[in-house]
Coordinates of C-alpha atoms in Angstrom, one line a residue:
M69 CA 240.0 59.0 30.2
V70 CA 237.7 61.9 28.5
Q71 CA 239.2 64.1 26.4
V72 CA 237.8 67.7 26.7
K73 CA 238.3 70.3 23.7
V74 CA 238.0 73.8 23.5
Y75 CA 238.2 76.1 20.7
Y76 CA 238.2 79.7 20.7
D77 CA 237.1 81.3 17.3
K78 CA 238.7 85.0 17.5
V79 CA 236.9 85.8 14.5
G80 CA 233.7 84.4 14.9
N81 CA 233.3 85.1 18.6
T82 CA 232.7 82.0 19.7
L83 CA 234.1 79.1 22.5
T84 CA 233.3 75.8 21.8
V85 CA 233.2 73.1 24.5
W86 CA 233.5 69.6 23.3
F87 CA 233.1 66.8 25.8
D88 CA 233.0 63.7 23.4
D89 CA 233.8 63.3 20.0
P90 CA 232.4 66.3 17.6
Q91 CA 231.3 63.5 14.8
K92 CA 228.7 62.4 17.1
E93 CA 226.9 65.9 17.4
Y94 CA 223.3 64.7 15.9
I95 CA 220.9 67.9 16.8
S96 CA 221.9 71.4 18.1
E97 CA 219.5 73.2 20.4
E98 CA 220.0 76.8 21.3
T99 CA 219.1 77.9 24.7
G100 CA 218.0 81.4 24.2
E101 CA 221.0 82.9 26.5
E102 CA 223.5 82.9 23.0
V103 CA 224.3 79.3 24.1
I104 CA 224.1 76.3 21.6
L105 CA 223.6 72.8 23.1
M106 CA 225.3 70.3 20.7
K107 CA 223.7 66.6 21.6
D108 CA 224.4 62.9 20.2
K109 CA 221.4 60.7 18.9
A110 CA 220.8 59.9 22.3
G111 CA 220.0 63.3 23.6
R112 CA 223.1 63.9 25.8
V113 CA 224.6 66.9 26.1
I114 CA 228.1 66.5 24.3
G115 CA 229.3 69.9 23.9
F116 CA 228.3 73.6 23.8
E117 CA 229.0 76.5 22.0
K118 CA 228.7 80.2 23.4
L119 CA 227.9 83.0 21.2
N120 CA 229.5 86.7 21.2
F121 CA 232.3 85.4 23.4
T122 CA 235.2 87.8 23.4
M123 CA 238.8 88.0 24.9
S124 CA 241.5 90.8 24.8
D125 CA 244.8 90.1 23.0
T126 CA 246.6 90.1 26.2
E127 CA 243.9 87.8 27.9
Q128 CA 244.8 84.3 28.3
L129 CA 241.7 81.7 28.6
Q130 CA 242.4 79.5 32.0
V131 CA 240.6 76.4 32.5
A132 CA 240.1 74.5 36.0
F133 CA 238.7 71.2 35.8
E134 CA 237.7 69.5 39.0
A135 CA 236.2 65.8 39.5
I136 CA 233.1 65.0 42.0
A137 CA 232.3 62.0 43.4
V138 CA 228.5 61.0 41.7

């Protein structure tokens, strides 16, 4: 089972999502839309970071997952 990790940095205003082990990060690529893609050695995206992400103190971060057949 794949474990998705979500981190919200209130001080740095970032939201980071990992689809794989963060230790596998080999290179990062900025998309130009305040999103950074983290990739492994094979070039697969294993996570992303959204810059300038803010939430008010009263908001709750809700994450929904949906499985699709490929």
